[in-house]
Amino acid sequence: MKDPYPKLTAREHAQVAWCVARMAKRSVAGEQVDRSDLERKVDRILEGARKRADKSQ
């Protein structure tokens, strides 16, 4: 089973934090605002971290 929270580098932490902040800002704008692009970006960052963790094992 994949680790839902892989170990992240400092850069990945910053990228995820930036995306989450943008998602929060869009949420304030209203429910009809699309956040899927930022959600996909976070998913890609986490997937990259998982692949790196698997590669190092």
JSON list of N, CA, C and O in Angstrom, two decimals:
[
{"chain": "A", "resi": 1, "resn": "MET", "atom": "N", "xyz": [0.83, -1.18, 0.00]},
{"chain": "A", "resi": 1, "resn": "MET", "atom": "CA", "xyz": [0.00, 0.00, 0.00]},
{"chain": "A", "resi": 1, "resn": "MET", "atom": "C", "xyz": [0.88, 1.25, 0.00]},
{"chain": "A", "resi": 1, "resn": "MET", "atom": "O", "xyz": [1.91, 1.31, 0.66]},
{"chain": "A", "resi": 2, "resn": "LYS", "atom": "N", "xyz": [0.47, 2.25, -0.75]},
{"chain": "A", "resi": 2, "resn": "LYS", "atom": "CA", "xyz": [1.24, 3.48, -0.85]},
{"chain": "A", "resi": 2, "resn": "LYS", "atom": "C", "xyz": [1.14, 4.29, 0.43]},
{"chain": "A", "resi": 2, "resn": "LYS", "atom": "O", "xyz": [0.10, 4.33, 1.08]},
{"chain": "A", "resi": 3, "resn": "ASP", "atom": "N", "xyz": [2.25, 4.91, 0.78]},
{"chain": "A", "resi": 3, "resn": "ASP", "atom": "CA", "xyz": [2.27, 5.79, 1.95]},
{"chain": "A", "resi": 3, "resn": "ASP", "atom": "C", "xyz": [1.52, 7.07, 1.61]},
{"chain": "A", "resi": 3, "resn": "ASP", "atom": "O", "xyz": [1.89, 7.78, 0.67]},
{"chain": "A", "resi": 4, "resn": "PRO", "atom": "N", "xyz": [0.45, 7.42, 2.35]},
{"chain": "A", "resi": 4, "resn": "PRO", "atom": "CA", "xyz": [-0.30, 8.63, 2.02]},
{"chain": "A", "resi": 4, "resn": "PRO", "atom": "C", "xyz": [0.47, 9.90, 2.31]},
{"chain": "A", "resi": 4, "resn": "PRO", "atom": "O", "xyz": [0.20, 10.94, 1.73]},
{"chain": "A", "resi": 5, "resn": "TYR", "atom": "N", "xyz": [1.47, 9.83, 3.21]},
{"chain": "A", "resi": 5, "resn": "TYR", "atom": "CA", "xyz": [2.27, 11.00, 3.56]},
{"chain": "A", "resi": 5, "resn": "TYR", "atom": "C", "xyz": [3.75, 10.65, 3.49]},
{"chain": "A", "resi": 5, "resn": "TYR", "atom": "O", "xyz": [4.38, 10.37, 4.50]},
{"chain": "A", "resi": 6, "resn": "PRO", "atom": "N", "xyz": [4.32, 10.69, 2.29]},
{"chain": "A", "resi": 6, "resn": "PRO", "atom": "CA", "xyz": [5.73, 10.37, 2.16]},
{"chain": "A", "resi": 6, "resn": "PRO", "atom": "C", "xyz": [6.60, 11.48, 2.74]},
{"chain": "A", "resi": 6, "resn": "PRO", "atom": "O", "xyz": [6.14, 12.61, 2.94]},
{"chain": "A", "resi": 7, "resn": "LYS", "atom": "N", "xyz": [7.86, 11.17, 3.01]},
{"chain": "A", "resi": 7, "resn": "LYS", "atom": "CA", "xyz": [8.79, 12.17, 3.52]},
{"chain": "A", "resi": 7, "resn": "LYS", "atom": "C", "xyz": [9.08, 13.17, 2.39]},
{"chain": "A", "resi": 7, "resn": "LYS", "atom": "O", "xyz": [9.46, 12.78, 1.29]},
{"chain": "A", "resi": 8, "resn": "LEU", "atom": "N", "xyz": [8.90, 14.45, 2.69]},
{"chain": "A", "resi": 8, "resn": "LEU", "atom": "CA", "xyz": [9.07, 15.49, 1.69]},
{"chain": "A", "resi": 8, "resn": "LEU", "atom": "C", "xyz": [10.37, 16.26, 1.91]},
{"chain": "A", "resi": 8, "resn": "LEU", "atom": "O", "xyz": [10.83, 16.40, 3.04]},
{"chain": "A", "resi": 9, "resn": "THR", "atom": "N", "xyz": [10.93, 16.76, 0.82]},
{"chain": "A", "resi": 9, "resn": "THR", "atom": "CA", "xyz": [12.09, 17.64, 0.92]},
{"chain": "A", "resi": 9, "resn": "THR", "atom": "C", "xyz": [11.59, 19.04, 1.30]},
{"chain": "A", "resi": 9, "resn": "THR", "atom": "O", "xyz": [10.39, 19.31, 1.28]},
{"chain": "A", "resi": 10, "resn": "ALA", "atom": "N", "xyz": [12.51, 19.92, 1.62]},
{"chain": "A", "resi": 10, "resn": "ALA", "atom": "CA", "xyz": [12.15, 21.30, 1.97]},
{"chain": "A", "resi": 10, "resn": "ALA", "atom": "C", "xyz": [11.43, 21.98, 0.80]},
{"chain": "A", "resi": 10, "resn": "ALA", "atom": "O", "xyz": [10.45, 22.71, 0.99]},
{"chain": "A", "resi": 11, "resn": "ARG", "atom": "N", "xyz": [11.91, 21.73, -0.40]},
{"chain": "A", "resi": 11, "resn": "ARG", "atom": "CA", "xyz": [11.29, 22.33, -1.58]},
{"chain": "A", "resi": 11, "resn": "ARG", "atom": "C", "xyz": [9.85, 21.83, -1.76]},
{"chain": "A", "resi": 11, "resn": "ARG", "atom": "O", "xyz": [8.94, 22.59, -2.05]},
{"chain": "A", "resi": 12, "resn": "GLU", "atom": "N", "xyz": [9.66, 20.52, -1.58]},
{"chain": "A", "resi": 12, "resn": "GLU", "atom": "CA", "xyz": [8.31, 19.95, -1.72]},
{"chain": "A", "resi": 12, "resn": "GLU", "atom": "C", "xyz": [7.38, 20.50, -0.65]},
{"chain": "A", "resi": 12, "resn": "GLU", "atom": "O", "xyz": [6.21, 20.78, -0.94]},
{"chain": "A", "resi": 13, "resn": "HIS", "atom": "N", "xyz": [7.88, 20.66, 0.57]},
{"chain": "A", "resi": 13, "resn": "HIS", "atom": "CA", "xyz": [7.07, 21.25, 1.63]},
{"chain": "A", "resi": 13, "resn": "HIS", "atom": "C", "xyz": [6.62, 22.65, 1.22]},
{"chain": "A", "resi": 13, "resn": "HIS", "atom": "O", "xyz": [5.45, 23.01, 1.40]},
{"chain": "A", "resi": 14, "resn": "ALA", "atom": "N", "xyz": [7.54, 23.44, 0.69]},
{"chain": "A", "resi": 14, "resn": "ALA", "atom": "CA", "xyz": [7.21, 24.80, 0.28]},
{"chain": "A", "resi": 14, "resn": "ALA", "atom": "C", "xyz": [6.20, 24.80, -0.86]},
{"chain": "A", "resi": 14, "resn": "ALA", "atom": "O", "xyz": [5.26, 25.62, -0.86]},
{"chain": "A", "resi": 15, "resn": "GLN", "atom": "N", "xyz": [6.36, 23.91, -1.81]},
{"chain": "A", "resi": 15, "resn": "GLN", "atom": "CA", "xyz": [5.43, 23.84, -2.94]},
{"chain": "A", "resi": 15, "resn": "GLN", "atom": "C", "xyz": [4.03, 23.46, -2.47]},
{"chain": "A", "resi": 15, "resn": "GLN", "atom": "O", "xyz": [3.04, 24.05, -2.92]},
{"chain": "A", "resi": 16, "resn": "VAL", "atom": "N", "xyz": [3.94, 22.48, -1.59]},
{"chain": "A", "resi": 16, "resn": "VAL", "atom": "CA", "xyz": [2.64, 22.04, -1.08]},
{"chain": "A", "resi": 16, "resn": "VAL", "atom": "C", "xyz": [2.00, 23.17, -0.27]},
{"chain": "A", "resi": 16, "resn": "VAL", "atom": "O", "xyz": [0.81, 23.45, -0.42]},
{"chain": "A", "resi": 17, "resn": "ALA", "atom": "N", "xyz": [2.79, 23.84, 0.55]},
{"chain": "A", "resi": 17, "resn": "ALA", "atom": "CA", "xyz": [2.25, 24.95, 1.36]},
{"chain": "A", "resi": 17, "resn": "ALA", "atom": "C", "xyz": [1.72, 26.06, 0.47]},
{"chain": "A", "resi": 17, "resn": "ALA", "atom": "O", "xyz": [0.65, 26.63, 0.73]},
{"chain": "A", "resi": 18, "resn": "TRP", "atom": "N", "xyz": [2.44, 26.38, -0.59]},
{"chain": "A", "resi": 18, "resn": "TRP", "atom": "CA", "xyz": [2.02, 27.41, -1.53]},
{"chain": "A", "resi": 18, "resn": "TRP", "atom": "C", "xyz": [0.70, 27.02, -2.20]},
{"chain": "A", "resi": 18, "resn": "TRP", "atom": "O", "xyz": [-0.22, 27.84, -2.29]},
{"chain": "A", "resi": 19, "resn": "CYS", "atom": "N", "xyz": [0.60, 25.78, -2.62]},
{"chain": "A", "resi": 19, "resn": "CYS", "atom": "CA", "xyz": [-0.63, 25.30, -3.27]},
{"chain": "A", "resi": 19, "resn": "CYS", "atom": "C", "xyz": [-1.81, 25.32, -2.29]},
{"chain": "A", "resi": 19, "resn": "CYS", "atom": "O", "xyz": [-2.92, 25.71, -2.66]},
{"chain": "A", "resi": 20, "resn": "VAL", "atom": "N", "xyz": [-1.58, 24.89, -1.07]},
{"chain": "A", "resi": 20, "resn": "VAL", "atom": "CA", "xyz": [-2.65, 24.87, -0.07]},
{"chain": "A", "resi": 20, "resn": "VAL", "atom": "C", "xyz": [-3.11, 26.29, 0.23]},
{"chain": "A", "resi": 20, "resn": "VAL", "atom": "O", "xyz": [-4.31, 26.55, 0.36]},
{"chain": "A", "resi": 21, "resn": "ALA", "atom": "N", "xyz": [-2.17, 27.22, 0.30]},
{"chain": "A", "resi": 21, "resn": "ALA", "atom": "CA", "xyz": [-2.54, 28.62, 0.53]},
{"chain": "A", "resi": 21, "resn": "ALA", "atom": "C", "xyz": [-3.37, 29.16, -0.62]},
{"chain": "A", "resi": 21, "resn": "ALA", "atom": "O", "xyz": [-4.37, 29.88, -0.41]},
{"chain": "A", "resi": 22, "resn": "ARG", "atom": "N", "xyz": [-3.00, 28.82, -1.84]},
{"chain": "A", "resi": 22, "resn": "ARG", "atom": "CA", "xyz": [-3.78, 29.25, -3.01]},
{"chain": "A", "resi": 22, "resn": "ARG", "atom": "C", "xyz": [-5.17, 28.63, -3.01]},
{"chain": "A", "resi": 22, "resn": "ARG", "atom": "O", "xyz": [-6.15, 29.27, -3.36]},
{"chain": "A", "resi": 23, "resn": "MET", "atom": "N", "xyz": [-5.25, 27.35, -2.59]},
{"chain": "A", "resi": 23, "resn": "MET", "atom": "CA", "xyz": [-6.56, 26.68, -2.51]},
{"chain": "A", "resi": 23, "resn": "MET", "atom": "C", "xyz": [-7.43, 27.37, -1.47]},
{"chain": "A", "resi": 23, "resn": "MET", "atom": "O", "xyz": [-8.64, 27.56, -1.69]},
{"chain": "A", "resi": 24, "resn": "ALA", "atom": "N", "xyz": [-6.84, 27.74, -0.34]},
{"chain": "A", "resi": 24, "resn": "ALA", "atom": "CA", "xyz": [-7.61, 28.43, 0.70]},
{"chain": "A", "resi": 24, "resn": "ALA", "atom": "C", "xyz": [-8.11, 29.77, 0.19]},
{"chain": "A", "resi": 24, "resn": "ALA", "atom": "O", "xyz": [-9.27, 30.15, 0.44]},
{"chain": "A", "resi": 25, "resn": "LYS", "atom": "N", "xyz": [-7.28, 30.48, -0.53]},
{"chain": "A", "resi": 25, "resn": "LYS", "atom": "CA", "xyz": [-7.67, 31.77, -1.09]},
{"chain": "A", "resi": 25, "resn": "LYS", "atom": "C", "xyz": [-8.83, 31.60, -2.07]},
{"chain": "A", "resi": 25, "resn": "LYS", "atom": "O", "xyz": [-9.77, 32.39, -2.08]},
{"chain": "A", "resi": 26, "resn": "ARG", "atom": "N", "xyz": [-8.74, 30.57, -2.89]},
{"chain": "A", "resi": 26, "resn": "ARG", "atom": "CA", "xyz": [-9.84, 30.31, -3.84]},
{"chain": "A", "resi": 26, "resn": "ARG", "atom": "C", "xyz": [-11.11, 29.89, -3.12]},
{"chain": "A", "resi": 26, "resn": "ARG", "atom": "O", "xyz": [-12.21, 30.20, -3.58]},
{"chain": "A", "resi": 27, "resn": "SER", "atom": "N", "xyz": [-10.98, 29.18, -2.01]},
{"chain": "A", "resi": 27, "resn": "SER", "atom": "CA", "xyz": [-12.16, 28.78, -1.23]},
{"chain": "A", "resi": 27, "resn": "SER", "atom": "C", "xyz": [-12.89, 29.99, -0.68]},
{"chain": "A", "resi": 27, "resn": "SER", "atom": "O", "xyz": [-14.12, 30.00, -0.60]},
{"chain": "A", "resi": 28, "resn": "VAL", "atom": "N", "xyz": [-12.13, 30.99, -0.28]},
{"chain": "A", "resi": 28, "resn": "VAL", "atom": "CA", "xyz": [-12.74, 32.22, 0.23]},
{"chain": "A", "resi": 28, "resn": "VAL", "atom": "C", "xyz": [-13.54, 32.91, -0.87]},
{"chain": "A", "resi": 28, "resn": "VAL", "atom": "O", "xyz": [-14.57, 33.52, -0.60]},
{"chain": "A", "resi": 29, "resn": "ALA", "atom": "N", "xyz": [-13.08, 32.76, -2.11]},
{"chain": "A", "resi": 29, "resn": "ALA", "atom": "CA", "xyz": [-13.77, 33.40, -3.23]},
{"chain": "A", "resi": 29, "resn": "ALA", "atom": "C", "xyz": [-15.14, 32.78, -3.49]},
{"chain": "A", "resi": 29, "resn": "ALA", "atom": "O", "xyz": [-16.01, 33.43, -4.06]},
{"chain": "A", "resi": 30, "resn": "GLY", "atom": "N", "xyz": [-15.34, 31.54, -3.08]},
{"chain": "A", "resi": 30, "resn": "GLY", "atom": "CA", "xyz": [-16.64, 30.90, -3.25]},
{"chain": "A", "resi": 30, "resn": "GLY", "atom": "C", "xyz": [-16.53, 29.44, -3.59]},
{"chain": "A", "resi": 30, "resn": "GLY", "atom": "O", "xyz": [-15.48, 28.96, -4.01]},
{"chain": "A", "resi": 31, "resn": "GLU", "atom": "N", "xyz": [-17.65, 28.75, -3.42]},
{"chain": "A", "resi": 31, "resn": "GLU", "atom": "CA", "xyz": [-17.69, 27.31, -3.70]},
{"chain": "A", "resi": 31, "resn": "GLU", "atom": "C", "xyz": [-17.58, 26.99, -5.18]},
{"chain": "A", "resi": 31, "resn": "GLU", "atom": "O", "xyz": [-17.13, 25.92, -5.56]},
{"chain": "A", "resi": 32, "resn": "GLN", "atom": "N", "xyz": [-17.99, 27.89, -6.04]},
{"chain": "A", "resi": 32, "resn": "GLN", "atom": "CA", "xyz": [-18.00, 27.62, -7.48]},
{"chain": "A", "resi": 32, "resn": "GLN", "atom": "C", "xyz": [-16.62, 27.75, -8.12]},
{"chain": "A", "resi": 32, "resn": "GLN", "atom": "O", "xyz": [-16.45, 27.41, -9.29]},
{"chain": "A", "resi": 33, "resn": "VAL", "atom": "N", "xyz": [-15.63, 28.23, -7.38]},
{"chain": "A", "resi": 33, "resn": "VAL", "atom": "CA", "xyz": [-14.28, 28.42, -7.92]},
{"chain": "A", "resi": 33, "resn": "VAL", "atom": "C", "xyz": [-13.57, 27.07, -7.99]},
{"chain": "A", "resi": 33, "resn": "VAL", "atom": "O", "xyz": [-13.58, 26.30, -7.03]},
{"chain": "A", "resi": 34, "resn": "ASP", "atom": "N", "xyz": [-12.95, 26.78, -9.14]},
{"chain": "A", "resi": 34, "resn": "ASP", "atom": "CA", "xyz": [-12.30, 25.50, -9.38]},
{"chain": "A", "resi": 34, "resn": "ASP", "atom": "C", "xyz": [-10.91, 25.46, -8.74]},
{"chain": "A", "resi": 34, "resn": "ASP", "atom": "O", "xyz": [-10.09, 26.35, -8.94]},
{"chain": "A", "resi": 35, "resn": "ARG", "atom": "N", "xyz": [-10.66, 24.42, -7.95]},
{"chain": "A", "resi": 35, "resn": "ARG", "atom": "CA", "xyz": [-9.36, 24.22, -7.31]},
{"chain": "A", "resi": 35, "resn": "ARG", "atom": "C", "xyz": [-8.67, 22.96, -7.81]},
{"chain": "A", "resi": 35, "resn": "ARG", "atom": "O", "xyz": [-7.62, 22.58, -7.31]},
{"chain": "A", "resi": 36, "resn": "SER", "atom": "N", "xyz": [-9.25, 22.30, -8.78]},
{"chain": "A", "resi": 36, "resn": "SER", "atom": "CA", "xyz": [-8.75, 20.99, -9.21]},
{"chain": "A", "resi": 36, "resn": "SER", "atom": "C", "xyz": [-7.32, 21.06, -9.75]},
{"chain": "A", "resi": 36, "resn": "SER", "atom": "O", "xyz": [-6.56, 20.10, -9.57]},
{"chain": "A", "resi": 37, "resn": "ASP", "atom": "N", "xyz": [-6.93, 22.16, -10.39]},
{"chain": "A", "resi": 37, "resn": "ASP", "atom": "CA", "xyz": [-5.57, 22.27, -10.90]},
{"chain": "A", "resi": 37, "resn": "ASP", "atom": "C", "xyz": [-4.54, 22.25, -9.77]},
{"chain": "A", "resi": 37, "resn": "ASP", "atom": "O", "xyz": [-3.51, 21.58, -9.87]},
{"chain": "A", "resi": 38, "resn": "LEU", "atom": "N", "xyz": [-4.85, 22.92, -8.68]},
{"chain": "A", "resi": 38, "resn": "LEU", "atom": "CA", "xyz": [-3.94, 22.93, -7.53]},
{"chain": "A", "resi": 38, "resn": "LEU", "atom": "C", "xyz": [-3.93, 21.59, -6.82]},
{"chain": "A", "resi": 38, "resn": "LEU", "atom": "O", "xyz": [-2.87, 21.13, -6.35]},
{"chain": "A", "resi": 39, "resn": "GLU", "atom": "N", "xyz": [-5.07, 20.93, -6.75]},
{"chain": "A", "resi": 39, "resn": "GLU", "atom": "CA", "xyz": [-5.14, 19.61, -6.14]},
{"chain": "A", "resi": 39, "resn": "GLU", "atom": "C", "xyz": [-4.31, 18.61, -6.93]},
{"chain": "A", "resi": 39, "resn": "GLU", "atom": "O", "xyz": [-3.60, 17.78, -6.34]},
{"chain": "A", "resi": 40, "resn": "ARG", "atom": "N", "xyz": [-4.38, 18.69, -8.26]},
{"chain": "A", "resi": 40, "resn": "ARG", "atom": "CA", "xyz": [-3.57, 17.80, -9.10]},
{"chain": "A", "resi": 40, "resn": "ARG", "atom": "C", "xyz": [-2.09, 18.07, -8.91]},
{"chain": "A", "resi": 40, "resn": "ARG", "atom": "O", "xyz": [-1.27, 17.16, -8.89]},
{"chain": "A", "resi": 41, "resn": "LYS", "atom": "N", "xyz": [-1.73, 19.35, -8.74]},
{"chain": "A", "resi": 41, "resn": "LYS", "atom": "CA", "xyz": [-0.33, 19.69, -8.54]},
{"chain": "A", "resi": 41, "resn": "LYS", "atom": "C", "xyz": [0.20, 19.09, -7.24]},
{"chain": "A", "resi": 41, "resn": "LYS", "atom": "O", "xyz": [1.30, 18.55, -7.19]},
{"chain": "A", "resi": 42, "resn": "VAL", "atom": "N", "xyz": [-0.58, 19.18, -6.17]},
{"chain": "A", "resi": 42, "resn": "VAL", "atom": "CA", "xyz": [-0.19, 18.58, -4.89]},
{"chain": "A", "resi": 42, "resn": "VAL", "atom": "C", "xyz": [-0.07, 17.06, -5.04]},
{"chain": "A", "resi": 42, "resn": "VAL", "atom": "O", "xyz": [0.88, 16.46, -4.54]},
{"chain": "A", "resi": 43, "resn": "ASP", "atom": "N", "xyz": [-1.01, 16.45, -5.75]},
{"chain": "A", "resi": 43, "resn": "ASP", "atom": "CA", "xyz": [-0.94, 15.01, -5.98]},
{"chain": "A", "resi": 43, "resn": "ASP", "atom": "C", "xyz": [0.34, 14.62, -6.72]},
{"chain": "A", "resi": 43, "resn": "ASP", "atom": "O", "xyz": [0.96, 13.61, -6.40]},
{"chain": "A", "resi": 44, "resn": "ARG", "atom": "N", "xyz": [0.73, 15.41, -7.72]},
{"chain": "A", "resi": 44, "resn": "ARG", "atom": "CA", "xyz": [1.96, 15.13, -8.46]},
{"chain": "A", "resi": 44, "resn": "ARG", "atom": "C", "xyz": [3.19, 15.26, -7.57]},
{"chain": "A", "resi": 44, "resn": "ARG", "atom": "O", "xyz": [4.12, 14.45, -7.66]},
{"chain": "A", "resi": 45, "resn": "ILE", "atom": "N", "xyz": [3.21, 16.26, -6.70]},
{"chain": "A", "resi": 45, "resn": "ILE", "atom": "CA", "xyz": [4.33, 16.44, -5.78]},
{"chain": "A", "resi": 45, "resn": "ILE", "atom": "C", "xyz": [4.44, 15.24, -4.84]},
{"chain": "A", "resi": 45, "resn": "ILE", "atom": "O", "xyz": [5.52, 14.69, -4.63]},
{"chain": "A", "resi": 46, "resn": "LEU", "atom": "N", "xyz": [3.31, 14.80, -4.28]},
{"chain": "A", "resi": 46, "resn": "LEU", "atom": "CA", "xyz": [3.31, 13.66, -3.38]},
{"chain": "A", "resi": 46, "resn": "LEU", "atom": "C", "xyz": [3.70, 12.37, -4.10]},
{"chain": "A", "resi": 46, "resn": "LEU", "atom": "O", "xyz": [4.41, 11.53, -3.55]},
{"chain": "A", "resi": 47, "resn": "GLU", "atom": "N", "xyz": [3.25, 12.21, -5.33]},
{"chain": "A", "resi": 47, "resn": "GLU", "atom": "CA", "xyz": [3.61, 11.01, -6.10]},
{"chain": "A", "resi": 47, "resn": "GLU", "atom": "C", "xyz": [5.11, 10.98, -6.37]},
{"chain": "A", "resi": 47, "resn": "GLU", "atom": "O", "xyz": [5.74, 9.92, -6.29]},
{"chain": "A", "resi": 48, "resn": "GLY", "atom": "N", "xyz": [5.69, 12.13, -6.68]},
{"chain": "A", "resi": 48, "resn": "GLY", "atom": "CA", "xyz": [7.13, 12.20, -6.89]},
{"chain": "A", "resi": 48, "resn": "GLY", "atom": "C", "xyz": [7.89, 11.82, -5.63]},
{"chain": "A", "resi": 48, "resn": "GLY", "atom": "O", "xyz": [8.92, 11.13, -5.68]},
{"chain": "A", "resi": 49, "resn": "ALA", "atom": "N", "xyz": [7.40, 12.26, -4.48]},
{"chain": "A", "resi": 49, "resn": "ALA", "atom": "CA", "xyz": [8.04, 11.93, -3.21]},
{"chain": "A", "resi": 49, "resn": "ALA", "atom": "C", "xyz": [7.93, 10.44, -2.93]},
{"chain": "A", "resi": 49, "resn": "ALA", "atom": "O", "xyz": [8.87, 9.81, -2.43]},
{"chain": "A", "resi": 50, "resn": "ARG", "atom": "N", "xyz": [6.79, 9.84, -3.26]},
{"chain": "A", "resi": 50, "resn": "ARG", "atom": "CA", "xyz": [6.62, 8.38, -3.08]},
{"chain": "A", "resi": 50, "resn": "ARG", "atom": "C", "xyz": [7.59, 7.62, -3.97]},
{"chain": "A", "resi": 50, "resn": "ARG", "atom": "O", "xyz": [8.19, 6.63, -3.53]},
{"chain": "A", "resi": 51, "resn": "LYS", "atom": "N", "xyz": [7.72, 8.05, -5.21]},
{"chain": "A", "resi": 51, "resn": "LYS", "atom": "CA", "xyz": [8.62, 7.36, -6.14]},
{"chain": "A", "resi": 51, "resn": "LYS", "atom": "C", "xyz": [10.06, 7.45, -5.64]},
{"chain": "A", "resi": 51, "resn": "LYS", "atom": "O", "xyz": [10.82, 6.48, -5.71]},
{"chain": "A", "resi": 52, "resn": "ARG", "atom": "N", "xyz": [10.44, 8.61, -5.14]},
{"chain": "A", "resi": 52, "resn": "ARG", "atom": "CA", "xyz": [11.79, 8.79, -4.61]},
{"chain": "A", "resi": 52, "resn": "ARG", "atom": "C", "xyz": [12.01, 7.89, -3.40]},
{"chain": "A", "resi": 52, "resn": "ARG", "atom": "O", "xyz": [13.08, 7.27, -3.26]},
{"chain": "A", "resi": 53, "resn": "ALA", "atom": "N", "xyz": [11.02, 7.77, -2.53]},
{"chain": "A", "resi": 53, "resn": "ALA", "atom": "CA", "xyz": [11.13, 6.92, -1.35]},
{"chain": "A", "resi": 53, "resn": "ALA", "atom": "C", "xyz": [11.26, 5.45, -1.75]},
{"chain": "A", "resi": 53, "resn": "ALA", "atom": "O", "xyz": [12.05, 4.70, -1.17]},
{"chain": "A", "resi": 54, "resn": "ASP", "atom": "N", "xyz": [10.47, 5.03, -2.75]},
{"chain": "A", "resi": 54, "resn": "ASP", "atom": "CA", "xyz": [10.54, 3.65, -3.22]},
{"chain": "A", "resi": 54, "resn": "ASP", "atom": "C", "xyz": [11.90, 3.36, -3.86]},
{"chain": "A", "resi": 54, "resn": "ASP", "atom": "O", "xyz": [12.45, 2.27, -3.71]},
{"chain": "A", "resi": 55, "resn": "LYS", "atom": "N", "xyz": [12.42, 4.34, -4.58]},
{"chain": "A", "resi": 55, "resn": "LYS", "atom": "CA", "xyz": [13.69, 4.18, -5.26]},
{"chain": "A", "resi": 55, "resn": "LYS", "atom": "C", "xyz": [14.85, 4.04, -4.26]},
{"chain": "A", "resi": 55, "resn": "LYS", "atom": "O", "xyz": [15.80, 3.30, -4.50]},
{"chain": "A", "resi": 56, "resn": "SER", "atom": "N", "xyz": [14.75, 4.74, -3.13]},
{"chain": "A", "resi": 56, "resn": "SER", "atom": "CA", "xyz": [15.83, 4.71, -2.15]},
{"chain": "A", "resi": 56, "resn": "SER", "atom": "C", "xyz": [15.81, 3.45, -1.28]},
{"chain": "A", "resi": 56, "resn": "SER", "atom": "O", "xyz": [16.77, 3.18, -0.58]},
{"chain": "A", "resi": 57, "resn": "GLN", "atom": "N", "xyz": [14.73, 2.71, -1.31]},
{"chain": "A", "resi": 57, "resn": "GLN", "atom": "CA", "xyz": [14.63, 1.51, -0.48]},
{"chain": "A", "resi": 57, "resn": "GLN", "atom": "C", "xyz": [15.24, 0.31, -1.14]},
{"chain": "A", "resi": 57, "resn": "GLN", "atom": "O", "xyz": [15.48, 0.05, -2.14]}
]
